[in-house]
Coordinates of C-alpha atoms in Angstrom, one line a residue:
X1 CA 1.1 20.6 28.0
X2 CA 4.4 20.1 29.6
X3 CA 8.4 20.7 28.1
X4 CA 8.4 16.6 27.6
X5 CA 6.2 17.8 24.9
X6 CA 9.0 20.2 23.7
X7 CA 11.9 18.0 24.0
X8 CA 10.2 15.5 22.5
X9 CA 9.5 17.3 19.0
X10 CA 13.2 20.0 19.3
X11 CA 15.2 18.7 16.5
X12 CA 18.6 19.6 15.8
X13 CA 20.1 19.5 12.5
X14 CA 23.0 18.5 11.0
X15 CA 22.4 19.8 7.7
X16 CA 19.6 21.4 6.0
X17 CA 19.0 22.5 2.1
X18 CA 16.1 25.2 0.8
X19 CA 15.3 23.8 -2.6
X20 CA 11.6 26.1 -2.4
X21 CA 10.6 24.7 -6.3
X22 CA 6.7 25.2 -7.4
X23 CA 5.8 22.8 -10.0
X24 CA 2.6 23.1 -11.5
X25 CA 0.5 20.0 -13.1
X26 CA -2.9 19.3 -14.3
X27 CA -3.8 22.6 -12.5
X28 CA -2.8 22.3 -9.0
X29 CA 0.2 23.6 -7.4
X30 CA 3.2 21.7 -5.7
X31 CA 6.1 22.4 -3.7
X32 CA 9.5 21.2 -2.5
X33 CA 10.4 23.1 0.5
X34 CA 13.7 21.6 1.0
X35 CA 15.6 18.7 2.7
X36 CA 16.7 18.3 6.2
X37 CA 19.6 15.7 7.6
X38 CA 19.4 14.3 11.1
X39 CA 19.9 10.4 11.3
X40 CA 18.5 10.0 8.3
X41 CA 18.1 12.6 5.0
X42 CA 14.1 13.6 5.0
X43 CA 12.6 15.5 1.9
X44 CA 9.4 17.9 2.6
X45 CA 6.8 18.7 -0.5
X46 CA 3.7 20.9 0.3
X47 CA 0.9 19.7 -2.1
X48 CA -2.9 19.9 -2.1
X49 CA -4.6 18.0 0.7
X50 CA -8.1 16.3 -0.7
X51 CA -10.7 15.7 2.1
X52 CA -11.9 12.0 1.8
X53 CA -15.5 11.8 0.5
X54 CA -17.9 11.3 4.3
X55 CA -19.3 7.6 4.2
X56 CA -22.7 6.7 4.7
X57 CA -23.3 5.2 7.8
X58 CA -26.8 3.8 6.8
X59 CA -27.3 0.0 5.6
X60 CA -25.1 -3.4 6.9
X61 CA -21.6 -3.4 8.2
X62 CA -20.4 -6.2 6.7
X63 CA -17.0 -7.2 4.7
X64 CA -18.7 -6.1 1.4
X65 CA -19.1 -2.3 2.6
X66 CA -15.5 -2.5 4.0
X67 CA -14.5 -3.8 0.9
X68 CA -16.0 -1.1 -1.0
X69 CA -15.3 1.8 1.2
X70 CA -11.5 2.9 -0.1
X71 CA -10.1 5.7 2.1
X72 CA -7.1 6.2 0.2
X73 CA -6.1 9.6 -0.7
X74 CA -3.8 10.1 -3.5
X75 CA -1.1 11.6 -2.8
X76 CA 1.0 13.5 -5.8
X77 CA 4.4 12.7 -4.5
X78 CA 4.0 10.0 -1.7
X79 CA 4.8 7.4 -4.0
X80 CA 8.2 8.5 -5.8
X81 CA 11.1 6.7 -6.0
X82 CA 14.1 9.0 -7.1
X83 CA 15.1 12.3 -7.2
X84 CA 17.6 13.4 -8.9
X85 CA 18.9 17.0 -8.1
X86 CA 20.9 17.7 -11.5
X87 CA 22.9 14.7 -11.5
X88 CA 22.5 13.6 -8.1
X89 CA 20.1 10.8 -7.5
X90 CA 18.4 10.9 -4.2
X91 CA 16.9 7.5 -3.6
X92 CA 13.7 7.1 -1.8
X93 CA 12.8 4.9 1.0
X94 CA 9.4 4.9 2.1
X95 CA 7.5 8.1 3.1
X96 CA 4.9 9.8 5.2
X97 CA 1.5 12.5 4.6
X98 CA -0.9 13.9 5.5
X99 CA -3.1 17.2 6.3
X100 CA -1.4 19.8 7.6
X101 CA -4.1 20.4 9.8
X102 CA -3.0 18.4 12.3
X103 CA 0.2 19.8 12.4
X104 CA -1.4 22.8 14.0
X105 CA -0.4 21.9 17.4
X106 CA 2.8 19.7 16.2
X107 CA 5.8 22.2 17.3
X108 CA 8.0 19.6 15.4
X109 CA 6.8 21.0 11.7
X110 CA 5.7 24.2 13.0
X111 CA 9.9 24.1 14.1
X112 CA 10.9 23.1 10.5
X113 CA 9.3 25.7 8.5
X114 CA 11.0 28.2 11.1
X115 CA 14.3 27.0 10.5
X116 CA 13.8 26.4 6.8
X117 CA 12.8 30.2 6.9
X118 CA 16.1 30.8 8.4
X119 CA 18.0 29.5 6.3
X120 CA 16.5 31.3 3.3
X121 CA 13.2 29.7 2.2
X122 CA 10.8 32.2 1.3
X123 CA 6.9 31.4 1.2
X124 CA 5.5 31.6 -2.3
X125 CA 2.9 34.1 -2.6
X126 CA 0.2 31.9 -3.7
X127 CA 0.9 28.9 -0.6
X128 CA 0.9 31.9 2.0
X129 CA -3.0 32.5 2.7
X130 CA -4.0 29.0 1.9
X131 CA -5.7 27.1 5.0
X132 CA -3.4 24.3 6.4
X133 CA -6.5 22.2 6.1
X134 CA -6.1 21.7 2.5
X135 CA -2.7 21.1 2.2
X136 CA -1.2 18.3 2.9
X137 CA 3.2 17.8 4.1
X138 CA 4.7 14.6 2.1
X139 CA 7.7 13.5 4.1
X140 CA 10.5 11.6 2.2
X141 CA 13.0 9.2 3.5
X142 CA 16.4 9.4 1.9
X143 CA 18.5 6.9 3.3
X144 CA 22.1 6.4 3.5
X145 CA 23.2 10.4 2.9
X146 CA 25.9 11.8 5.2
X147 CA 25.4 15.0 3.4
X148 CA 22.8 16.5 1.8
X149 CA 23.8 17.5 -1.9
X150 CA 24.7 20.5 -3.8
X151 CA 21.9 22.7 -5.2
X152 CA 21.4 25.8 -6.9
X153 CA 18.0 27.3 -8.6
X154 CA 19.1 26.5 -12.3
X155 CA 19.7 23.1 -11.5
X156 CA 17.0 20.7 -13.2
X157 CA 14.6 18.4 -11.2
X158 CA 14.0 15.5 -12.4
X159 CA 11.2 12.6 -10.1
X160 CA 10.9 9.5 -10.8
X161 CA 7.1 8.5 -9.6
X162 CA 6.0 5.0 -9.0
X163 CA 2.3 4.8 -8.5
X164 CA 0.4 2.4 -6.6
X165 CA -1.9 0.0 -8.6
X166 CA -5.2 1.5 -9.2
X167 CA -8.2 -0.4 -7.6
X168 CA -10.9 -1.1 -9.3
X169 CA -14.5 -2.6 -8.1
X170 CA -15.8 -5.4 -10.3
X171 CA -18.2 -7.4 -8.0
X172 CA -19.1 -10.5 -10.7
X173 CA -20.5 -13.4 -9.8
X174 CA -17.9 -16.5 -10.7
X175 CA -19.2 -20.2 -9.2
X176 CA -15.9 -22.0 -8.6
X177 CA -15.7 -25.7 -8.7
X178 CA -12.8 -27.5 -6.8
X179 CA -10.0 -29.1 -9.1
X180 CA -11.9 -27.9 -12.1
X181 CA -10.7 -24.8 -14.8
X182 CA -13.3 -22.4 -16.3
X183 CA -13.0 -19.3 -18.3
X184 CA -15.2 -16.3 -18.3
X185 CA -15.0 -12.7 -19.5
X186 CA -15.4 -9.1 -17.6
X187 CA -15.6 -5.6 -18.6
X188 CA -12.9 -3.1 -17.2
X189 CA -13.4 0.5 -16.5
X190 CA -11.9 1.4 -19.9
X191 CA -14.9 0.0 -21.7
X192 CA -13.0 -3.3 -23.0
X193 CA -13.4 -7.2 -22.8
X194 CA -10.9 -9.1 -20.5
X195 CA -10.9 -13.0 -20.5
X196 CA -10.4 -14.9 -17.3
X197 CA -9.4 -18.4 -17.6
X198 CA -9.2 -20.1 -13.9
X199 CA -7.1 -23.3 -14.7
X200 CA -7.4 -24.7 -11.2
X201 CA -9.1 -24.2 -7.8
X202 CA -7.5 -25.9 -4.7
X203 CA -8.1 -26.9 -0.9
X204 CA -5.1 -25.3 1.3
X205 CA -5.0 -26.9 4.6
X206 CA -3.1 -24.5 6.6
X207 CA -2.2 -26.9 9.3
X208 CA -0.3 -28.7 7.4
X209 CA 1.3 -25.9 5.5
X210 CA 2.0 -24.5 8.8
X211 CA 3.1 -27.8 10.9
X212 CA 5.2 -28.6 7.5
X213 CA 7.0 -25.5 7.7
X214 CA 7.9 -25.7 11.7
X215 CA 9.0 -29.3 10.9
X216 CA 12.0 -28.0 8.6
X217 CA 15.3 -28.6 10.4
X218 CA 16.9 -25.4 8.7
X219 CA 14.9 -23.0 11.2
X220 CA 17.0 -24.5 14.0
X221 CA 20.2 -22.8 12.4
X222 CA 18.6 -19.5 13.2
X223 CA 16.3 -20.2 15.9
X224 CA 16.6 -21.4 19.6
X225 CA 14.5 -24.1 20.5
X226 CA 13.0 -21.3 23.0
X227 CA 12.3 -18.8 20.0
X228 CA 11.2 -21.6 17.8
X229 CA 8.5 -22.9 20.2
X230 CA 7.7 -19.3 20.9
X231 CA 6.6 -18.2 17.2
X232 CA 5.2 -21.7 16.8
X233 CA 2.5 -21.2 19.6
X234 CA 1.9 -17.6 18.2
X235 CA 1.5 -19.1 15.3
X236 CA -0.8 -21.7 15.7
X237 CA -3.0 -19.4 18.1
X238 CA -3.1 -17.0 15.2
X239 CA -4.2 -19.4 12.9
X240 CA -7.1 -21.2 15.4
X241 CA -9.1 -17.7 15.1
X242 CA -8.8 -17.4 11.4
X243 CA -9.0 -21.2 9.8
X244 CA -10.3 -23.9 12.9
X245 CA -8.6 -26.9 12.8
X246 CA -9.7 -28.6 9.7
X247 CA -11.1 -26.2 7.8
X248 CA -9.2 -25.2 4.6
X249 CA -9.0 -21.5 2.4
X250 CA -9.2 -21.7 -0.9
X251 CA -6.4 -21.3 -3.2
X252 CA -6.9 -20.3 -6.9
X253 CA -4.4 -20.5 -10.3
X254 CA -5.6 -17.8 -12.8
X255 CA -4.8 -16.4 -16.0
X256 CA -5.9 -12.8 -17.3
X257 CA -5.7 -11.0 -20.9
X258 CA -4.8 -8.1 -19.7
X259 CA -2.1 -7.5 -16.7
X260 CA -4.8 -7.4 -13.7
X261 CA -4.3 -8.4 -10.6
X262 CA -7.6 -10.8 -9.4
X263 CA -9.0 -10.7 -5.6
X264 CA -11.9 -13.0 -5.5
X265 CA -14.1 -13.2 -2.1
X266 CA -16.6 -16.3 -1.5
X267 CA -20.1 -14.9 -1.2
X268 CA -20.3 -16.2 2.4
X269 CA -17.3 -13.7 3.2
X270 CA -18.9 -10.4 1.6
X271 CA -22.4 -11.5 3.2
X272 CA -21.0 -11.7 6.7
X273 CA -19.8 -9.0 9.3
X274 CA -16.4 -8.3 10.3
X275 CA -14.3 -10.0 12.5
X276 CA -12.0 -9.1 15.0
X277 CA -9.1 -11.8 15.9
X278 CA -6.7 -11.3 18.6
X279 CA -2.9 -11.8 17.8
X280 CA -1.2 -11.5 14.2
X281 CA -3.5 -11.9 11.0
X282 CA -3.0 -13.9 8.0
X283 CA -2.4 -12.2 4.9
X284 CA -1.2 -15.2 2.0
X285 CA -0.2 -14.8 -1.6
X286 CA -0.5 -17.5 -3.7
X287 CA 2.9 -19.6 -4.7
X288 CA 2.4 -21.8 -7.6
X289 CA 4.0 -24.9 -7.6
X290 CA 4.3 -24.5 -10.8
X291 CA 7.4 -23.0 -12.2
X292 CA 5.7 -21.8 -15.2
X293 CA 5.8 -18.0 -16.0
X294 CA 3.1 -18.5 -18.5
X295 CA -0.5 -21.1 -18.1
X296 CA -1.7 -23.5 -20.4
X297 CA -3.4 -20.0 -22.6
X298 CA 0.2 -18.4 -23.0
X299 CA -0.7 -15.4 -20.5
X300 CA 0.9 -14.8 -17.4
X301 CA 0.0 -17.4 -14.6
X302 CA -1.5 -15.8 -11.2
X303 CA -2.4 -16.8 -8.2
X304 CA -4.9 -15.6 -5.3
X305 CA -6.0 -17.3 -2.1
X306 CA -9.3 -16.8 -0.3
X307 CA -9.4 -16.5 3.5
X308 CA -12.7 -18.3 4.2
X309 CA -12.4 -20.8 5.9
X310 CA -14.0 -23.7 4.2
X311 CA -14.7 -27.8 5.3
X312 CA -12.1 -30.2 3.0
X313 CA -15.1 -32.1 1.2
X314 CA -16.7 -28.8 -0.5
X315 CA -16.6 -29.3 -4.3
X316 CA -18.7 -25.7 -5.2
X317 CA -17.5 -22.2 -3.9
X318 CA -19.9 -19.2 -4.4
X319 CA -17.7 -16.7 -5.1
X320 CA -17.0 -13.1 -6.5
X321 CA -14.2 -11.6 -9.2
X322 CA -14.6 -8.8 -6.2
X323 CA -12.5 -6.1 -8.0
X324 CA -8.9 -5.9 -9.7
X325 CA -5.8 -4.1 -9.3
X326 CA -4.3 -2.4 -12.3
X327 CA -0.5 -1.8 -12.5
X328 CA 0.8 1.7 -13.4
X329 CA 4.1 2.2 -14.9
X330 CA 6.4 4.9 -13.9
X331 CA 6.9 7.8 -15.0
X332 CA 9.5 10.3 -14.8
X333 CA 9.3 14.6 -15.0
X334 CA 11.9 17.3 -15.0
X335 CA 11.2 20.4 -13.4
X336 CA 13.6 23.1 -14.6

């Protein structure tokens, strides 16, 4: 311990407002401390903290377990977009959380409770003997304030929450046959049929896709030749230790009956261990070439890519319909 520590984590504010709101839902308890402005306008929110599940370390460490182990922990107000304090809309930018616990020794949010205490907040009764271990700080940016707004305790609350897609585990077994369609069905975790209609699967060569988009004169208006041959070699170094020269991923064109997202995984993929690559990683999205919103079954045309590097003359991929995303709407409620 030294007083770099200390001057690292002293914060001085410009402006700070005690909001100090419980809201109570589905039988857990919530609450706003307040806002603070610095550089930038932060929100706090106390809420229950959820210990992730311990893993089993026993079996294979390979992509499939990764795959299936999900760490996540669901936050109750990480993923909000808007607050509106009366009629003041606070918009949110990003966001932090996490346990409490380990802001036993952080002087920085032991500091901001301290001063929020000073400047009126008072402790509810039922958050002041509960273990910092299970609860957990939610940190929300509010860019673009140069002072924090008006509030008073009649004033209504109103959040606007957007959720993260929900992730589901599927793990069927789909063959897929280069430049051919096929359709198949699943069943989702609400007990219901979805159809699957792959209209095409393609070879990406990612050299090409990559020396194609290197070649395109408009990067010169933004790059230097210095920068441009820069990013190129940390490009192409990136891309030798995910897809060797000549090897190809696998893109696929998709429709679904219901709004899922698809991830698919070849079979060699889930079977084999993990991988670590030097340098920046390759995370791709399918573009269509297509400018069709809809596919040849009138449902919304997706696409998903899959990172295994495959050689250009294979016609049959052993692959898996891995798991799904599911897209929740928002949803807005007004605390009074």
């Amino acid at each position: 311990m030294n007083f770099s520590v200390l001057s690292d984590c002293h914060k001085k504010w410009q402006d700070i407002l005690v909001i100090g709101k419980t809201i109570e839902r589905d039988g857990r308890k919530y609450h706003i401390i307040g806002m603070t402005l610095s550089d930038v306008a932060m929100l706090y929110i106390i809420e229950p903290y959820d210990k992730p599940e311990p893993t089993n370390r026993k079996g294979i460490r390979n992509n499939r377990r990764l795959l299936k182990k999900h760490d996540a922990i669901n936050y109750g107000y990480l993923n909000c977009s808007a607050f509106y304090l009366g009629d003041k809309k606070l918009q949110v930018q990003g966001g932090t959380g996490g346990s409490l616990a380990y802001s036993l020794e952080d002087y920085g949010t032991i500091q901001l409770f301290l001063d929020m205490m000073s400047a009126g907040w008072t402790v509810p009764k039922w958050l002041k003997d509960t273990d910092w271990a299970d609860l957990a700080m939610i940190t929300l940016n509010i860019p673009n304030m140069k002072k924090l707004p008006d509030y008073s305790p009649d004033m209504p609350i109103t959040i606007t929450h957007s959720p993260d897609p929900t992730r589901h585990i599927l793990e069927k077994a789909v063959t897929l046959n280069v430049g051919k369609s096929r359709s198949f069905h699943f069943t989702d975790d609400y007990g219901e049929n979805v159809q699957c209609h792959i209209n095409n699967v393609t070879l990406i060569d990612m050299w090409k896709n990559t020396e194609e988009k290197f070649s395109n004169p408009k990067l010169a208006e933004h790059f230097s030749p210095e920068q441009l041959e820069q990013v190129r070699k940390q490009s192409y170094n990136a891309l030798a230790q995910c897809c060797p020269k000549g090897m190809c991923y696998i893109g696929i064109e998709y429709e679904c009956s219901k709004n899922y997202n698809l991830v698919f995984h070849s079979k060699q993929y889930l079977k084999s261990r993990p991988e670590t690559h030097q340098g920046s990683s390759h995370l791709l999205m399918m573009r269509l070439k297509s400018d069709q919103e809809t596919g040849t079954h009138s449902l919304s045309l997706k696409g998903c890519v899959i990172q295994t590097p495959v050689s250009p003359d294979i016609t049959k991929i052993p692959a898996e319909l891995f798991l799904y995303y599911e897209k929740l709407n928002e949803w807005t409620e007004t605390i009074s």
